Amino acid sequence: MNISISRISQLRGRNVVFFSKFSLLQFIGLAIVMQFILSGEKLNTWIQINIGWGLAITFCVYSCSKTSGGHFNPAVSFAMFTLGRLSAKDLVIYCVVQTIGAFIGAIGAFGIYYDQFVKYAGDVRTIVGPHATAACFCSFPASHLSNLTCFFDQVAGTGLLVFFVCVIIDKRNGIPGAAHPFLFGFVLIMIGTCMGMNLGYPINPARDLGPRFFALFIYGSEVFTYHNYYFWIPVIAPIVGAVLAAWSYQLFIGAHIPDHNNKAHILDEAKIPLNDV
Amino acid sequence: MNISISRISQLRGRNVVFFSKFSLLQFIGLAIVMQFILSGEKLNTWIQINIGWGLAITFCVYSCSKTSGGHFNPAVSFAMFTLGRLSAKDLVIYCVVQTIGAFIGAIGAFGIYYDQFVKYAGDVRTIVGPHATAACFCSFPASHLSNLTCFFDQVAGTGLLVFFVCVIIDKRNGIPGAAHPFLFGFVLIMIGTCMGMNLGYPINPARDLGPRFFALFIYGSEVFTYHNYYFWIPVIAPIVGAVLAAWSYQLFIGAHIPDHNNKAHILDEAKIPLNDV
Amino acid sequence: MNISISRISQLRGRNVVFFSKFSLLQFIGLAIVMQFILSGEKLNTWIQINIGWGLAITFCVYSCSKTSGGHFNPAVSFAMFTLGRLSAKDLVIYCVVQTIGAFIGAIGAFGIYYDQFVKYAGDVRTIVGPHATAACFCSFPASHLSNLTCFFDQVAGTGLLVFFVCVIIDKRNGIPGAAHPFLFGFVLIMIGTCMGMNLGYPINPARDLGPRFFALFIYGSEVFTYHNYYFWIPVIAPIVGAVLAAWSYQLFIGAHIPDHNNKAHILDEAKIPLNDV
Amino acid sequence: MNISISRISQLRGRNVVFFSKFSLLQFIGLAIVMQFILSGEKLNTWIQINIGWGLAITFCVYSCSKTSGGHFNPAVSFAMFTLGRLSAKDLVIYCVVQTIGAFIGAIGAFGIYYDQFVKYAGDVRTIVGPHATAACFCSFPASHLSNLTCFFDQVAGTGLLVFFVCVIIDKRNGIPGAAHPFLFGFVLIMIGTCMGMNLGYPINPARDLGPRFFALFIYGSEVFTYHNYYFWIPVIAPIVGAVLAAWSYQLFIGAHIPDHNNKAHILDEAKIPLNDV
């Protein structure tokens, strides 16, 4: 019983940490995008967004690795749930916390760069047009993109993320645990260089939906109705991509690694195994 | 006998993995180039192509290291064959699989960015001209380049790749195995900064020929006849460069490293020795 | 007594090293900014400033790690003081030495690029305007920024720095000591991509105040009176941010890491624990 | 006697390796600069030159570490000579070999990009002017720079290089040997971001003088007489900077590291101690 109490308090601790950590990630990430857009693409370039987001993931995962694990992405959490590594209850808690955290991070970034919003766009707050700023918060596809393309784009982008995360954390691939968060960041940089053109690689339901709720207060309901109710695509498609990728890894790679106890520690515990440094 | 059966099944497993892995590499790599070209060189810059391709190699090699080894390049496979590290049969299988994989990767990348092709070039699909897009798939030299220069460019580029891969995987140089794929990526970044101006460093027969077959369906037979049948150069020249470089390493460096058993494990097993982490 | 004498001489040695090291960091850092501004933003871009400053921190910390510890930032030193890891006397010495070091570094960078100042701006030395050069030395907010925004910008920027430094150096997170200075540099790169738009992330009282004293001789007293006496903000706000972040780490992360002796070596000794490599 | 014969043959082997390695470094490095200049600064940007040269050093040092040591720079060799780590005879051999190697590397890079020279500048081969190409080979200061500034620029740039190389290779700083060449590359990247504006950071007598001899055949004697016989500055100033920095490291840092046997292995053997990985 003592143990279960300590476990509860530990879980609660986890969530507190988690919550603040996810706000932090979003605060950093949205500030990166704002620096790109609000400086007229002068102070950040695309590669800088890639590097910035990559490092934000790296350091946020480092800071969580010993407390709540590396869960920053509901799509990844859901994939872990389908693999039996996460309970349904934890999954729900994680998704809610991640989305609220993203909402709070959006408030912070908006606060820090409020003066720049005013300078860049005056009082105008629009989704498209010459001084559009809504893309500071969440993704909006250009008009020449079909929602079908958007869907597959998000499946592919999140698929790449989850597949390579599986590669990195599979202990049998022999990558030292302390290097995992660093490599996660580089995976994100890579995705930004190849899957960024259509939507800017949200590939994370919470990262897109949380700030979209915040944007609702600024830009109105169009943030949800825009482009034929596009908003659900970066929520659902990443989950599809994550599940496909996690199971592909198991079938195509995990099952073929020719050593040791084959099924024991695939994606072991779904947390970053920093312990084995 | 048991062993040979298990070996066969292992080899078949290898090829399946291999095949999907090479498609994946090409999918990522071609998407990087498309993001560069189809955004009007706005969303990617040259350094981003370098970094993107480098990281794509890094993570694809990580994902293969325990199953099929790091063979992603027929030129490298051929060099290993001349060193007696690969059988003729395996060589043929590898080359075919790598090329088909590249073809499939091209389909995927074209699908994800089909809307962008339409936006950038409408219905026009040309190899040269203001809205040329064929370079999204494979290399086409500018008109001021002679095919002789192209040949030496590919010899040099692939030579650099293979030489430094030999340096990295030679156990006597003391680089930890887990760092090898990471360093391979950085070698590719370096080559992109120095050997990219003439042809965009294909330096890989499968990477260039596979997508060229796909481009045949879109751009017609000119993808093969262009520039006085240039297409064979990024197929043959990389092989010449790879062989020259692998043997140069053996003669100039390998034979002079003054310790241990001198010829035992040079380029040991031609696979990434992640085992010795 | 012998010990205390040796300790004094060691401390003095520390300060000498420290002093020259901080000059070196500022020399490098200011030269990076000058290369950006004086080349008309051609030879450096924003990402290069991020990478350059990041690496400057990395290598300066490597060079100090065995002698004076990694103290390069009075805000960090003050946070360590509030945590009881630094005596009041040492704190004062550190802050003074850091600021004088920055002053001297500014002299060096100005000397190396004096010809470029003349070419870029002739005899004109102004804080704002088409050939303004004062930003080579210290931060000056644009007119559309309120000092309140500046204050929170500096709190946030320094907070991110200190928080992630705490993550990195907490031994329980299992990051090898030899990698710490390298990761510090990457934290700085990340901050440059997200918190650079308002003020250019000074996030270090000595880095801003020391060169500002030097700029006083060139640009006159306006360097202090500019923007309603803005100058005190990058001195005080980083201290607030550093203290908040260090304590947040303790409360939200440090206290929740579920292993070993929980309070023993949090932020252990406030120096880079390279010993435990 | 046997030993001395084996040592001679080893030394000769060293020089052969060395020689080809230095040609290789210069081949890569000059190709990087040519890609920058001859593409009209489109295919490479300044950061790419920094990264490219950095990685070139990294991988060339990796390839030499077990045979001839990491000597690629006569200035560094001279500093080692003043520290008693290199014999006068070896110093002379090294300097000559490094310079000839650079000459040969220049031939190769010119060959690979000959078509691009023709496209960029036609038959014109000039040191200054709109289609000047001589900077592809060696440094030429802009007219607004005094030779005195150039001298101190080279002292400072080489000083930074040597100082941080000393930091990295000092075993007491605890940086694993396998990471040294990687960090050398990052030091070079850092120098490129801060000391590149005046002269483009040659900071290596052989790197500048060898290709200058080659440029003599193309651009005539002006490559030596230009800017009041500037050519000797990147030959002599780096040596001054290297000696100052190596001794500064000894006095300010080396002597203050408070552990173990203090003078035993400072800059131990002047080669990259990869042995201790």
CSV table of C-alpha atoms in Angstrom, one decimal, chain C residues 123-254:
chain,number,residue,atom,x,y,z
C,123,ASP,CA,33.3,58.5,-39.0
C,124,VAL,CA,29.7,58.1,-38.0
C,125,ARG,CA,29.1,56.3,-34.7
C,126,THR,CA,25.4,56.1,-33.9
C,127,ILE,CA,23.0,53.9,-32.0
C,128,VAL,CA,20.2,54.1,-34.5
C,129,GLY,CA,20.0,54.9,-38.2
C,130,PRO,CA,21.2,53.4,-41.5
C,131,HIS,CA,24.8,52.9,-40.4
C,132,ALA,CA,24.3,52.4,-36.7
C,133,THR,CA,27.0,50.3,-35.2
C,134,ALA,CA,26.4,50.4,-31.4
C,135,ALA,CA,24.6,47.1,-31.5
C,136,CYS,CA,28.1,45.6,-32.2
C,137,PHE,CA,28.7,46.1,-28.5
C,138,CYS,CA,25.5,45.7,-26.5
C,139,SER,CA,21.7,45.5,-26.9
C,140,PHE,CA,19.4,48.4,-27.9
C,141,PRO,CA,15.7,47.7,-28.2
C,142,ALA,CA,13.8,48.9,-31.3
C,143,SER,CA,11.5,51.8,-30.6
C,144,HIS,CA,8.3,49.7,-30.9
C,145,LEU,CA,9.3,47.6,-27.9
C,146,SER,CA,8.2,48.6,-24.4
C,147,ASN,CA,10.7,48.2,-21.6
C,148,LEU,CA,8.2,45.9,-19.9
C,149,THR,CA,8.5,43.5,-22.9
C,150,CYS,CA,12.2,43.8,-22.7
C,151,PHE,CA,12.2,42.9,-19.1
C,152,PHE,CA,10.2,39.8,-19.6
C,153,ASP,CA,12.2,38.9,-22.7
C,154,GLN,CA,15.3,38.8,-20.6
C,155,VAL,CA,13.7,36.9,-17.8
C,156,ALA,CA,12.5,34.3,-20.2
C,157,GLY,CA,15.7,34.0,-22.2
C,158,THR,CA,17.9,33.7,-19.1
C,159,GLY,CA,15.4,31.4,-17.5
C,160,LEU,CA,15.6,29.0,-20.5
C,161,LEU,CA,19.4,29.1,-20.3
C,162,VAL,CA,19.6,28.4,-16.6
C,163,PHE,CA,16.8,25.8,-16.6
C,164,PHE,CA,18.5,23.7,-19.2
C,165,VAL,CA,21.9,24.1,-17.7
C,166,CYS,CA,20.4,22.7,-14.5
C,167,VAL,CA,19.0,19.8,-16.5
C,168,ILE,CA,22.4,19.1,-18.2
C,169,ILE,CA,24.5,19.3,-15.1
C,170,ASP,CA,22.2,17.3,-12.8
C,171,LYS,CA,24.2,14.1,-12.6
C,172,ARG,CA,21.0,12.1,-12.2
C,173,ASN,CA,20.1,12.9,-15.8
C,174,GLY,CA,23.0,10.8,-16.8
C,175,ILE,CA,24.6,13.1,-19.4
C,176,PRO,CA,28.4,12.4,-19.5
C,177,GLY,CA,30.4,15.3,-18.2
C,178,ALA,CA,32.5,15.7,-21.3
C,179,ALA,CA,29.4,16.5,-23.3
C,180,HIS,CA,28.1,19.3,-21.0
C,181,PRO,CA,30.0,22.2,-22.5
C,182,PHE,CA,28.9,21.0,-26.0
C,183,LEU,CA,25.3,20.9,-24.9
C,184,PHE,CA,25.5,24.3,-23.2
C,185,GLY,CA,26.4,25.7,-26.6
C,186,PHE,CA,23.4,24.0,-28.2
C,187,VAL,CA,21.1,25.5,-25.5
C,188,LEU,CA,22.4,28.9,-26.5
C,189,ILE,CA,21.8,28.1,-30.2
C,190,MET,CA,18.2,27.1,-29.3
C,191,ILE,CA,17.7,30.4,-27.4
C,192,GLY,CA,19.0,32.4,-30.3
C,193,THR,CA,16.4,30.8,-32.6
C,194,CYS,CA,13.5,31.6,-30.2
C,195,MET,CA,14.3,34.6,-28.0
C,196,GLY,CA,16.5,36.6,-30.4
C,197,MET,CA,13.9,38.9,-32.1
C,198,ASN,CA,13.3,41.5,-29.3
C,199,LEU,CA,16.8,42.2,-28.1
C,200,GLY,CA,19.2,39.7,-29.6
C,201,TYR,CA,19.4,37.5,-26.4
C,202,PRO,CA,22.0,39.2,-24.2
C,203,ILE,CA,20.8,37.1,-21.2
C,204,ASN,CA,24.0,37.9,-19.3
C,205,PRO,CA,24.6,41.1,-17.3
C,206,ALA,CA,28.4,41.1,-17.8
C,207,ARG,CA,28.1,40.5,-21.6
C,208,ASP,CA,25.9,43.5,-21.9
C,209,LEU,CA,27.2,45.9,-19.3
C,210,GLY,CA,31.0,45.5,-19.9
C,211,PRO,CA,30.9,46.3,-23.6
C,212,ARG,CA,28.4,49.1,-22.9
C,213,PHE,CA,31.0,50.8,-20.8
C,214,PHE,CA,33.4,50.6,-23.7
C,215,ALA,CA,30.7,51.9,-26.1
C,216,LEU,CA,30.4,54.9,-23.7
C,217,PHE,CA,33.7,56.1,-25.0
C,218,ILE,CA,32.6,55.9,-28.6
C,219,TYR,CA,28.9,56.7,-28.7
C,220,GLY,CA,28.6,58.9,-25.6
C,221,SER,CA,26.2,58.7,-22.7
C,222,GLU,CA,23.3,57.9,-24.9
C,223,VAL,CA,24.3,54.2,-24.6
C,224,PHE,CA,22.9,54.5,-21.1
C,225,THR,CA,20.1,56.9,-21.5
C,226,TYR,CA,18.7,55.4,-24.7
C,227,HIS,CA,15.1,54.1,-24.6
C,228,ASN,CA,14.3,55.5,-21.2
C,229,TYR,CA,17.4,54.2,-19.5
C,230,TYR,CA,16.9,50.7,-20.9
C,231,PHE,CA,20.5,49.7,-19.9
C,232,TRP,CA,19.6,48.3,-16.5
C,233,ILE,CA,17.1,45.7,-17.9
C,234,PRO,CA,19.7,43.3,-19.3
C,235,VAL,CA,21.5,43.6,-16.0
C,236,ILE,CA,18.7,43.0,-13.6
C,237,ALA,CA,16.2,40.9,-15.6
C,238,PRO,CA,18.6,38.1,-16.3
C,239,ILE,CA,19.3,37.7,-12.6
C,240,VAL,CA,15.5,37.4,-11.9
C,241,GLY,CA,15.2,34.9,-14.7
C,242,ALA,CA,18.1,32.9,-13.5
C,243,VAL,CA,16.9,32.7,-9.9
C,244,LEU,CA,13.4,31.7,-11.0
C,245,ALA,CA,14.7,29.0,-13.3
C,246,ALA,CA,17.1,27.5,-10.9
C,247,TRP,CA,14.4,27.2,-8.2
C,248,SER,CA,11.8,26.0,-10.7
C,249,TYR,CA,14.2,23.2,-11.7
C,250,GLN,CA,14.6,22.3,-8.0
C,251,LEU,CA,10.8,22.3,-7.4
C,252,PHE,CA,9.4,20.9,-10.6
C,253,ILE,CA,12.1,18.5,-11.7
C,254,GLY,CA,14.8,18.0,-9.1
